[in-house]
CSV table of C-alpha atoms in Angstrom, one decimal:
chain,number,residue,atom,x,y,z
A,1,MET,CA,-11.1,75.8,99.0
A,2,ALA,CA,-11.6,79.4,99.7
A,3,LYS,CA,-8.1,80.7,99.5
A,4,LYS,CA,-7.5,84.2,100.7
A,5,ASP,CA,-6.7,86.8,98.2
A,6,SER,CA,-3.1,88.0,98.1
A,7,THR,CA,-3.9,91.6,99.0
A,8,PHE,CA,-1.2,93.7,100.7
A,9,LEU,CA,-3.1,93.8,104.0
A,10,ASN,CA,-3.7,90.0,104.0
A,11,MET,CA,-0.1,89.2,103.2
A,12,THR,CA,1.3,91.5,105.9
A,13,LEU,CA,-1.1,90.3,108.5
A,14,THR,CA,-0.5,86.6,107.7
A,15,LEU,CA,3.2,86.9,107.9
A,16,LEU,CA,3.0,89.0,111.1
A,17,ILE,CA,0.8,86.4,112.8
A,18,VAL,CA,2.9,83.5,111.6
A,19,THR,CA,6.1,85.0,112.8
A,20,ALA,CA,4.6,86.2,116.1
A,21,ILE,CA,3.3,82.8,116.9
A,22,SER,CA,6.7,81.2,116.0
A,23,ALA,CA,8.5,83.8,118.1
A,24,VAL,CA,6.4,83.0,121.1
A,25,ALA,CA,6.7,79.3,120.7
A,26,LEU,CA,10.5,79.5,120.3
A,27,GLY,CA,10.8,81.8,123.3
A,28,PHE,CA,8.9,79.3,125.4
A,29,VAL,CA,11.0,76.3,124.2
A,30,TYR,CA,14.3,78.3,124.7
A,31,ASN,CA,13.4,79.2,128.2
A,32,SER,CA,12.4,75.7,129.2
A,33,THR,CA,15.5,74.1,127.6
A,34,LYS,CA,18.0,76.7,128.9
A,35,GLY,CA,18.5,75.1,132.2
A,36,PRO,CA,18.9,71.5,131.0
A,37,ILE,CA,21.3,72.7,128.2
A,38,GLU,CA,23.5,74.5,130.8
A,39,ASP,CA,23.4,71.5,133.1
A,40,ALA,CA,24.4,69.2,130.2
A,41,LYS,CA,27.3,71.5,129.4
A,42,ALA,CA,28.4,71.8,133.0
A,43,GLN,CA,28.1,68.0,133.4
A,44,LYS,CA,30.2,67.5,130.2
A,45,LEU,CA,32.9,69.8,131.5
A,46,LYS,CA,32.9,68.0,134.9
A,47,ASN,CA,33.2,64.6,133.2
A,48,ALA,CA,36.0,65.9,131.1
A,49,ILE,CA,37.9,67.2,134.1
A,50,ASN,CA,37.2,64.0,136.0
A,51,ILE,CA,38.7,61.9,133.2
A,52,VAL,CA,42.0,63.8,133.2
A,53,VAL,CA,42.3,64.4,136.9
A,54,PRO,CA,40.5,61.4,138.7
A,55,GLY,CA,38.8,62.4,141.9
A,56,ALA,CA,37.8,65.8,140.6
A,57,ASP,CA,34.1,65.0,141.1
A,58,LYS,CA,34.7,64.6,144.9
A,59,GLY,CA,37.1,67.5,145.3
A,60,GLU,CA,36.9,71.2,144.7
A,61,VAL,CA,37.6,72.7,141.3
A,62,GLU,CA,39.0,76.2,141.0
A,63,GLU,CA,38.9,77.8,137.5
A,64,PHE,CA,41.3,80.4,136.3
A,65,LYS,CA,42.7,81.7,133.0
A,66,VAL,CA,46.4,81.5,132.0
A,67,PRO,CA,47.8,83.4,129.0
A,68,SER,CA,48.8,81.1,126.1
A,69,PRO,CA,52.6,80.8,125.9
A,70,ASP,CA,52.6,82.0,122.2
A,71,GLY,CA,49.9,84.6,122.5
A,72,GLY,CA,46.4,83.9,121.1
A,73,GLU,CA,43.5,82.5,123.0
A,74,GLU,CA,43.9,82.0,126.8
A,75,LEU,CA,44.1,78.5,128.3
A,76,THR,CA,41.7,77.6,131.0
A,77,PHE,CA,43.2,75.9,134.0
A,78,TYR,CA,41.1,73.9,136.6
A,79,LYS,CA,43.0,73.4,139.8
A,80,VAL,CA,41.6,70.3,141.6
A,81,THR,CA,42.0,69.9,145.3
A,82,HIS,CA,40.5,67.4,147.7
A,83,ASN,CA,40.5,68.2,151.4
A,84,GLY,CA,43.2,70.8,150.8
A,85,GLU,CA,45.5,68.3,149.0
A,86,LEU,CA,46.4,69.2,145.4
A,87,LYS,CA,45.1,66.5,143.0
A,88,GLY,CA,46.3,68.1,139.8
A,89,TYR,CA,45.6,70.7,137.2
A,90,ALA,CA,43.2,70.1,134.3
A,91,VAL,CA,44.1,72.3,131.4
A,92,ASN,CA,41.7,73.1,128.6
A,93,THR,CA,44.0,73.6,125.6
A,94,TYR,CA,43.6,73.8,121.9
A,95,SER,CA,45.3,73.7,118.5
A,96,ASN,CA,44.2,75.4,115.2
A,97,ASN,CA,46.3,73.0,113.1
A,98,GLY,CA,43.8,70.1,113.0
A,99,PHE,CA,42.8,68.6,109.6
A,100,SER,CA,39.5,70.5,109.9
A,101,GLY,CA,40.8,73.4,112.0
A,102,HIS,CA,40.2,73.9,115.7
A,103,ILE,CA,40.5,71.0,118.1
A,104,SER,CA,40.0,71.4,121.9
A,105,VAL,CA,41.8,69.1,124.3
A,106,MET,CA,41.6,68.5,128.0
A,107,VAL,CA,44.8,67.4,129.7
A,108,GLY,CA,45.6,66.7,133.4
A,109,PHE,CA,49.0,67.5,134.9
A,110,ASP,CA,50.2,66.6,138.4
A,111,GLU,CA,52.2,69.2,140.3
A,112,ASN,CA,55.5,68.1,138.6
A,113,GLY,CA,54.0,68.4,135.1
A,114,VAL,CA,53.5,64.7,134.5
A,115,ILE,CA,50.5,64.0,132.3
A,116,ILE,CA,47.9,62.2,134.4
A,117,ASP,CA,45.5,61.7,131.5
A,118,ASN,CA,44.2,63.5,128.4
A,119,ASN,CA,41.2,63.5,126.1
A,120,VAL,CA,39.9,65.4,123.1
A,121,LEU,CA,36.9,67.7,123.9
A,122,GLU,CA,35.8,69.0,120.6
A,123,HIS,CA,37.0,68.4,117.1
A,124,ALA,CA,35.9,68.1,113.5
A,125,GLU,CA,38.4,65.6,112.4
A,126,THR,CA,37.5,62.9,109.9
A,127,PRO,CA,35.5,60.1,111.4
A,128,GLY,CA,37.4,56.8,111.3
A,129,LEU,CA,40.8,58.6,111.0
A,130,GLY,CA,41.5,61.7,113.0
A,131,ASP,CA,38.8,61.0,115.6
A,132,LYS,CA,41.0,58.3,117.0
A,133,THR,CA,42.4,61.1,119.3
A,134,SER,CA,39.2,60.6,121.3
A,135,LYS,CA,39.0,58.0,124.0
A,136,ASP,CA,35.6,56.9,122.8
A,137,VAL,CA,37.1,55.7,119.5
A,138,SER,CA,40.5,54.3,120.3
A,139,ASP,CA,43.1,54.1,123.1
A,140,TRP,CA,45.7,56.1,121.1
A,141,ASN,CA,46.0,58.9,123.6
A,142,SER,CA,46.8,56.5,126.5
A,143,GLN,CA,50.4,56.6,125.2
A,144,PHE,CA,50.7,60.1,126.9
A,145,ILE,CA,49.7,58.8,130.4
A,146,GLY,CA,52.5,59.1,133.0
A,147,LYS,CA,54.8,60.9,130.6
A,148,ASN,CA,56.6,64.1,131.6
A,149,PRO,CA,56.8,66.4,128.5
A,150,ALA,CA,60.2,67.6,129.9
A,151,GLU,CA,61.7,64.3,128.7
A,152,PHE,CA,58.9,63.0,126.4
A,153,LYS,CA,59.1,65.0,123.3
A,154,LEU,CA,55.5,66.0,122.3
A,155,ASN,CA,56.0,65.6,118.6
A,156,VAL,CA,55.2,62.7,116.2
A,157,LYS,CA,58.1,60.4,115.4
A,158,LYS,CA,58.2,61.6,111.8
A,159,ASP,CA,59.1,65.1,113.2
A,160,GLY,CA,61.7,63.7,115.6
A,161,GLY,CA,59.5,63.4,118.6
A,162,ASP,CA,58.4,60.5,120.8
A,163,VAL,CA,54.7,60.2,119.8
A,164,ASP,CA,53.4,57.3,117.7
A,165,ALA,CA,51.1,59.1,115.1
A,166,ILE,CA,47.7,57.7,114.2
A,167,THR,CA,48.0,55.7,111.0
A,168,ALA,CA,46.8,57.9,108.1
A,169,ALA,CA,46.1,60.8,110.4
A,170,THR,CA,49.5,62.4,111.0
A,171,ILE,CA,48.0,65.9,110.7
A,172,SER,CA,45.4,65.2,113.5
A,173,SER,CA,48.2,63.6,115.6
A,174,ARG,CA,50.4,66.7,115.1
A,175,ALA,CA,47.6,69.0,116.1
A,176,TYR,CA,47.0,66.9,119.2
A,177,CYS,CA,50.6,67.1,120.1
A,178,ASP,CA,50.6,70.8,119.5
A,179,ALA,CA,47.7,71.2,121.8
A,180,LEU,CA,49.4,69.2,124.6
A,181,ASP,CA,52.6,71.0,124.1
A,182,ARG,CA,50.8,74.4,124.4
A,183,ALA,CA,49.2,73.2,127.6
A,184,TYR,CA,52.6,72.0,129.0
A,185,ARG,CA,54.3,75.3,128.1
A,186,GLY,CA,51.4,77.2,129.7
A,187,PHE,CA,51.7,75.0,132.7
A,188,VAL,CA,55.4,75.5,133.1
A,189,ALA,CA,55.1,79.3,132.7
A,190,PHE,CA,52.2,79.3,135.3
A,191,LYS,CA,54.3,77.1,137.6
A,192,GLU,CA,57.3,79.5,137.3
A,193,SER,CA,55.3,82.5,138.0
A,194,SER,CA,53.6,80.9,141.0
A,195,ASP,CA,56.9,79.5,142.2
A,196,SER,CA,58.6,82.9,142.0
A,197,LYS,CA,55.9,84.2,144.2
A,198,LEU,CA,56.7,81.4,146.6
A,199,VAL,CA,60.4,82.2,146.3
A,200,GLU,CA,59.7,85.8,147.2
A,201,VAL,CA,57.9,84.7,150.3
A,202,SER,CA,60.6,82.2,151.2
A,203,ASP,CA,63.2,84.9,150.5
A,204,ASP,CA,61.6,87.0,153.2
A,205,ASN,CA,61.7,83.9,155.5
A,206,THR,CA,65.4,83.3,154.8
A,207,LEU,CA,66.1,87.0,155.4
A,208,ILE,CA,64.5,86.6,158.8
A,209,GLU,CA,66.3,83.4,159.3
A,210,ASP,CA,69.5,85.0,158.2
A,211,ASN,CA,69.0,87.7,160.7
A,212,ASN,CA,68.4,85.1,163.3
A,213,THR,CA,71.4,83.2,162.4
A,214,GLU,CA,73.4,86.4,162.4
A,215,VAL,CA,72.1,87.1,165.8
A,216,ASP,CA,72.8,83.5,166.8
A,217,SER,CA,76.3,83.6,165.3
A,218,THR,CA,77.1,86.9,167.0
A,219,SER,CA,75.7,85.5,170.2
A,220,ASN,CA,77.7,82.4,169.6
A,221,GLU,CA,80.7,84.5,168.9
A,222,ASN,CA,80.0,86.4,172.0
A,223,ILE,CA,79.6,83.2,173.8
A,224,GLY,CA,82.7,82.0,172.1
A,225,GLY,CA,84.4,85.3,173.0
A,226,THR,CA,83.5,85.0,176.6
A,227,LYS,CA,84.7,81.5,176.6
B,1,MET,CA,-6.3,51.4,102.1
B,2,ASN,CA,-5.6,54.6,100.4
B,3,GLN,CA,-4.0,56.0,103.6
B,4,TRP,CA,-1.9,52.9,104.0
B,5,LYS,CA,-0.5,53.5,100.5
B,6,ASN,CA,0.0,57.1,101.3
B,7,PHE,CA,2.1,56.0,104.3
B,8,THR,CA,4.1,53.3,102.6
B,9,LYS,CA,5.0,55.2,99.5
B,10,GLY,CA,7.8,57.0,101.3
B,11,PHE,CA,9.7,53.8,101.9
B,12,ILE,CA,10.4,52.4,98.4
B,13,LYS,CA,8.0,53.8,95.7
B,14,GLU,CA,8.7,57.5,96.4
B,15,ASN,CA,11.6,57.2,98.8
B,16,PRO,CA,13.0,60.8,99.2
B,17,VAL,CA,16.6,59.6,99.0
B,18,PHE,CA,16.6,56.6,96.7
B,19,ILE,CA,14.0,57.7,94.2
B,20,LEU,CA,13.4,61.5,94.5
B,21,LEU,CA,17.1,62.2,95.3
B,22,LEU,CA,16.1,65.0,97.6
B,23,GLY,CA,17.9,66.2,100.7
B,24,LEU,CA,21.3,64.8,99.7
B,25,CYS,CA,23.4,67.2,101.7
B,26,PRO,CA,22.5,65.7,105.1
B,27,THR,CA,22.3,62.2,103.5
B,28,LEU,CA,25.9,62.3,102.4
B,29,GLY,CA,27.1,64.3,105.3
B,30,VAL,CA,25.9,62.5,108.4
B,31,THR,CA,25.8,58.8,107.3
B,32,THR,CA,29.2,57.9,108.6
B,33,SER,CA,27.5,55.4,110.9
B,34,ALA,CA,24.1,53.8,111.2
B,35,ILE,CA,23.2,55.5,114.4
B,36,ASN,CA,24.0,59.0,113.0
B,37,GLY,CA,21.8,58.2,110.0
B,38,LEU,CA,19.0,57.1,112.3
B,39,GLY,CA,19.2,60.1,114.5
B,40,MET,CA,19.2,62.5,111.6
B,41,GLY,CA,16.3,60.6,110.0
B,42,LEU,CA,14.2,60.7,113.1
B,43,ALA,CA,14.9,64.5,113.7
B,44,THR,CA,13.8,65.1,110.1
B,45,THR,CA,10.7,62.9,110.6
B,46,PHE,CA,9.6,65.0,113.5
B,47,VAL,CA,10.0,68.2,111.6
B,48,LEU,CA,8.2,66.8,108.6
B,49,LEU,CA,5.3,65.5,110.6
B,50,MET,CA,4.9,68.8,112.5
B,51,SER,CA,5.3,71.1,109.6
B,52,ASN,CA,3.0,69.0,107.3
B,53,THR,CA,0.4,69.1,110.1
B,54,VAL,CA,0.5,72.8,110.8
B,55,ILE,CA,0.7,73.8,107.1
B,56,SER,CA,-2.3,71.7,106.1
B,57,LEU,CA,-4.2,73.2,109.0
B,58,ILE,CA,-3.5,76.8,107.9
B,59,LYS,CA,-3.4,76.3,104.2
B,60,ASN,CA,-6.6,78.1,103.6
B,61,VAL,CA,-5.7,81.2,105.5
B,62,ILE,CA,-2.3,81.8,103.9
B,63,PRO,CA,-2.5,84.0,100.9
B,64,ASN,CA,-0.9,82.3,97.9
B,65,LYS,CA,1.9,84.9,97.3
B,66,VAL,CA,3.3,84.6,100.8
B,67,ARG,CA,2.9,80.9,101.3
B,68,ILE,CA,6.6,80.0,100.8
B,69,PRO,CA,7.9,82.5,103.5
B,70,SER,CA,5.2,81.3,105.9
B,71,PHE,CA,6.2,77.7,105.3
B,72,ILE,CA,9.8,78.5,105.8
B,73,VAL,CA,9.1,80.3,109.1
B,74,ILE,CA,7.1,77.4,110.4
B,75,ILE,CA,9.7,74.8,109.3
B,76,ALA,CA,12.5,76.9,110.8
B,77,SER,CA,10.7,77.1,114.1
B,78,PHE,CA,10.2,73.4,114.4
B,79,VAL,CA,13.9,72.8,113.4
B,80,THR,CA,15.0,75.2,116.1
B,81,ILE,CA,12.8,73.4,118.6
B,82,VAL,CA,14.3,70.1,117.7
B,83,ASP,CA,17.8,71.6,118.0
B,84,LEU,CA,17.2,73.0,121.4
B,85,VAL,CA,15.4,69.9,122.8
B,86,MET,CA,18.2,67.6,121.5
B,87,ALA,CA,20.9,69.9,123.0
B,88,ALA,CA,19.1,69.7,126.3
B,89,TYR,CA,18.2,66.0,126.6
B,90,VAL,CA,20.5,64.1,124.2
B,91,PRO,CA,23.7,66.1,124.2
B,92,ALA,CA,25.8,63.2,122.9
B,93,LEU,CA,23.7,62.8,119.8
B,94,HIS,CA,23.5,66.6,119.4
B,95,ALA,CA,27.3,66.8,119.5
B,96,GLN,CA,27.4,64.4,116.6
B,97,LEU,CA,24.6,65.9,114.5
B,98,GLY,CA,24.9,69.4,115.7
B,99,LEU,CA,26.0,70.9,112.4
B,100,PHE,CA,23.4,69.2,110.3
B,101,ILE,CA,20.3,69.9,112.4
B,102,PRO,CA,20.0,73.5,111.4
B,103,LEU,CA,20.3,72.3,107.8
B,104,ILE,CA,17.0,70.5,108.0
B,105,VAL,CA,15.5,74.0,107.4
B,106,VAL,CA,16.7,74.0,103.8
B,107,ASN,CA,16.2,70.3,103.3
B,108,CYS,CA,14.2,70.1,100.1
B,109,ILE,CA,12.1,67.2,101.4
B,110,VAL,CA,10.5,69.3,104.1
B,111,LEU,CA,9.6,72.3,101.9
B,112,GLY,CA,8.9,69.9,99.0
B,113,ARG,CA,6.2,67.9,101.0
B,114,ALA,CA,4.8,71.2,102.4
B,115,GLU,CA,4.4,72.6,98.9
B,116,ALA,CA,3.5,69.4,97.0
B,117,PHE,CA,1.3,67.7,99.5
B,118,ALA,CA,0.4,69.4,102.7
B,119,SER,CA,-0.8,72.6,101.0
B,120,LYS,CA,-3.3,70.6,98.9
B,121,ASN,CA,-4.5,67.8,101.2
B,122,THR,CA,-6.4,67.2,104.4
B,123,VAL,CA,-4.7,67.3,107.8
B,124,LEU,CA,-4.9,63.5,108.3
B,125,SER,CA,-3.4,62.7,104.9
B,126,SER,CA,-0.7,65.3,105.4
B,127,MET,CA,0.3,63.9,108.8
B,128,ILE,CA,0.5,60.4,107.3
B,129,ASP,CA,2.4,61.7,104.3
B,130,GLY,CA,4.9,63.5,106.6
B,131,LEU,CA,5.3,60.5,108.9
B,132,GLY,CA,5.8,58.1,105.9
B,133,MET,CA,8.2,60.3,104.1
B,134,GLY,CA,10.1,61.1,107.2
B,135,LEU,CA,10.4,57.4,108.1
B,136,GLY,CA,11.4,56.6,104.5
B,137,PHE,CA,14.1,59.2,104.8
B,138,ALA,CA,15.3,57.8,108.2
B,139,PHE,CA,15.2,54.3,106.7
B,140,ALA,CA,17.3,55.3,103.7
B,141,LEU,CA,19.8,57.2,105.9
B,142,THR,CA,20.1,54.2,108.3
B,143,ILE,CA,20.7,51.8,105.4
B,144,LEU,CA,23.4,54.0,103.9
B,145,GLY,CA,24.9,54.7,107.3
B,146,ALA,CA,25.0,50.9,108.0
B,147,VAL,CA,26.6,50.1,104.7
B,148,ARG,CA,29.3,52.8,105.2
B,149,GLU,CA,29.9,51.8,108.8
B,150,LEU,CA,30.1,48.1,107.9
B,151,LEU,CA,32.6,48.6,105.0
B,152,GLY,CA,34.4,51.6,106.5
B,153,SER,CA,35.0,50.4,110.0
B,154,TYR,CA,33.7,46.8,110.1
B,155,ALA,CA,31.1,47.7,112.7
B,156,ILE,CA,27.4,48.0,112.9
B,157,PHE,CA,25.6,50.4,115.3
B,158,GLY,CA,28.9,50.9,117.0
B,159,TYR,CA,29.6,47.1,117.6
B,160,LYS,CA,32.9,46.1,116.1
B,161,LEU,CA,32.6,42.9,114.1
B,162,ILE,CA,36.2,42.6,113.0
B,163,ASN,CA,38.8,44.5,115.1
B,164,THR,CA,40.8,46.2,112.4
B,165,ASP,CA,40.5,49.3,110.3
B,166,GLY,CA,38.0,49.0,107.5
B,167,MET,CA,38.1,50.4,104.0
B,168,LEU,CA,38.6,54.0,105.0
B,169,VAL,CA,37.2,55.4,101.8
B,170,PHE,CA,33.7,54.5,102.9
B,171,VAL,CA,34.0,56.7,106.0
B,172,LEU,CA,35.2,59.6,103.9
B,173,ALA,CA,33.1,61.6,101.5
B,174,PRO,CA,33.7,59.5,98.3
B,175,GLY,CA,32.3,56.5,100.1
B,176,ALA,CA,29.0,58.3,100.6
B,177,PHE,CA,28.7,58.8,96.9
B,178,ILE,CA,29.7,55.3,96.0
B,179,GLY,CA,27.4,53.8,98.7
B,180,LEU,CA,24.5,55.9,97.6
B,181,ALA,CA,25.0,55.1,93.9
B,182,TYR,CA,24.9,51.4,94.6
B,183,LEU,CA,21.8,51.7,96.8
B,184,VAL,CA,20.0,53.8,94.3
B,185,ALA,CA,20.8,51.2,91.6
B,186,ILE,CA,19.5,48.4,93.8
B,187,VAL,CA,16.3,50.2,94.7
B,188,ARG,CA,15.6,51.0,91.0
B,189,ARG,CA,16.1,47.4,90.2
B,190,ILE,CA,13.6,46.3,92.9
B,191,ASN,CA,11.1,48.8,91.7
B,192,LYS,CA,11.2,47.7,88.1
């Protein structure tokens, strides 16, 4: 074995060559996997939206940001329409109170704020306990389906709410409720702002109508007067 | 015959987990289920096979004093390749193992085999050593994952055997230590 001497030049050259080859190889792999990775991510998002708002895969999805009701990170809304008809809103919400920190949840609302369906997107909760918030593991989160958070208190029963917590995973359940609650409050705030826009528009209409009725009434009066 | 021994030593006689007790961080971390253990084991096998091959190929042109940094760069490159390829083509498994894949870089087994075996032996022996050791590691992780899944959630490879919650401690970190300790004891008994 004729090992090379560890001279300064030898060492520098060797490391340079090794790192250069590695860099080229990594660049090549990065470029060739970039597309599939993005596709996989987009597909994952699509599937997540389709779970909480069925029919999203056939309809059009419009993405926009809504400020979080209590400051912090923005919520991402996905408005799903199919042939111009509103199917629902999928909301990507989150909570930082999970047993292992951040959890990300996707929840679908219909136009009245009733929960269509919900599922966890990302979490680091304990396998076998806190991961039961995921549909893949248990059907715990189906208790939210068809509930309107205006009447259904998004809090575990221990805290005076209406939600059955996961056995031995109250913290994860609380975090999940927190995420849903944030989404609902964000949804209500968004609804109010978009409704007030609608109201402004309809106010204009009523003004015009009022004018019309005034005209009508005066004309009626006139008519009445002449009669 | 010698090569066959070289290959099989990784399973029981020099098993990286049960005998050498190397790479315990991923061992204890990912083995909450048999499939996770298998996935992690196979990813490590790939990295071991590739790094052993490349390192034994270039062992004569690497000056002695910079061999460790060179090995680490080579290993890190293969780990990154595995990470990217898994993210692209098996995103579900990648989501499960995501955190632990980059940790293969600092897995003592990989650098250990590079230093102890690949830098002193021929390419063929090094490949066989890497494959054997990697599969031994995958074997150990799958066994440990299966034990923990069986006791912790009464399931095996995701198939529920009894439809209730298992002994939760086996899914949590203490269960990893308890399970590993019993398996090490059993393997030592067999080896005697």
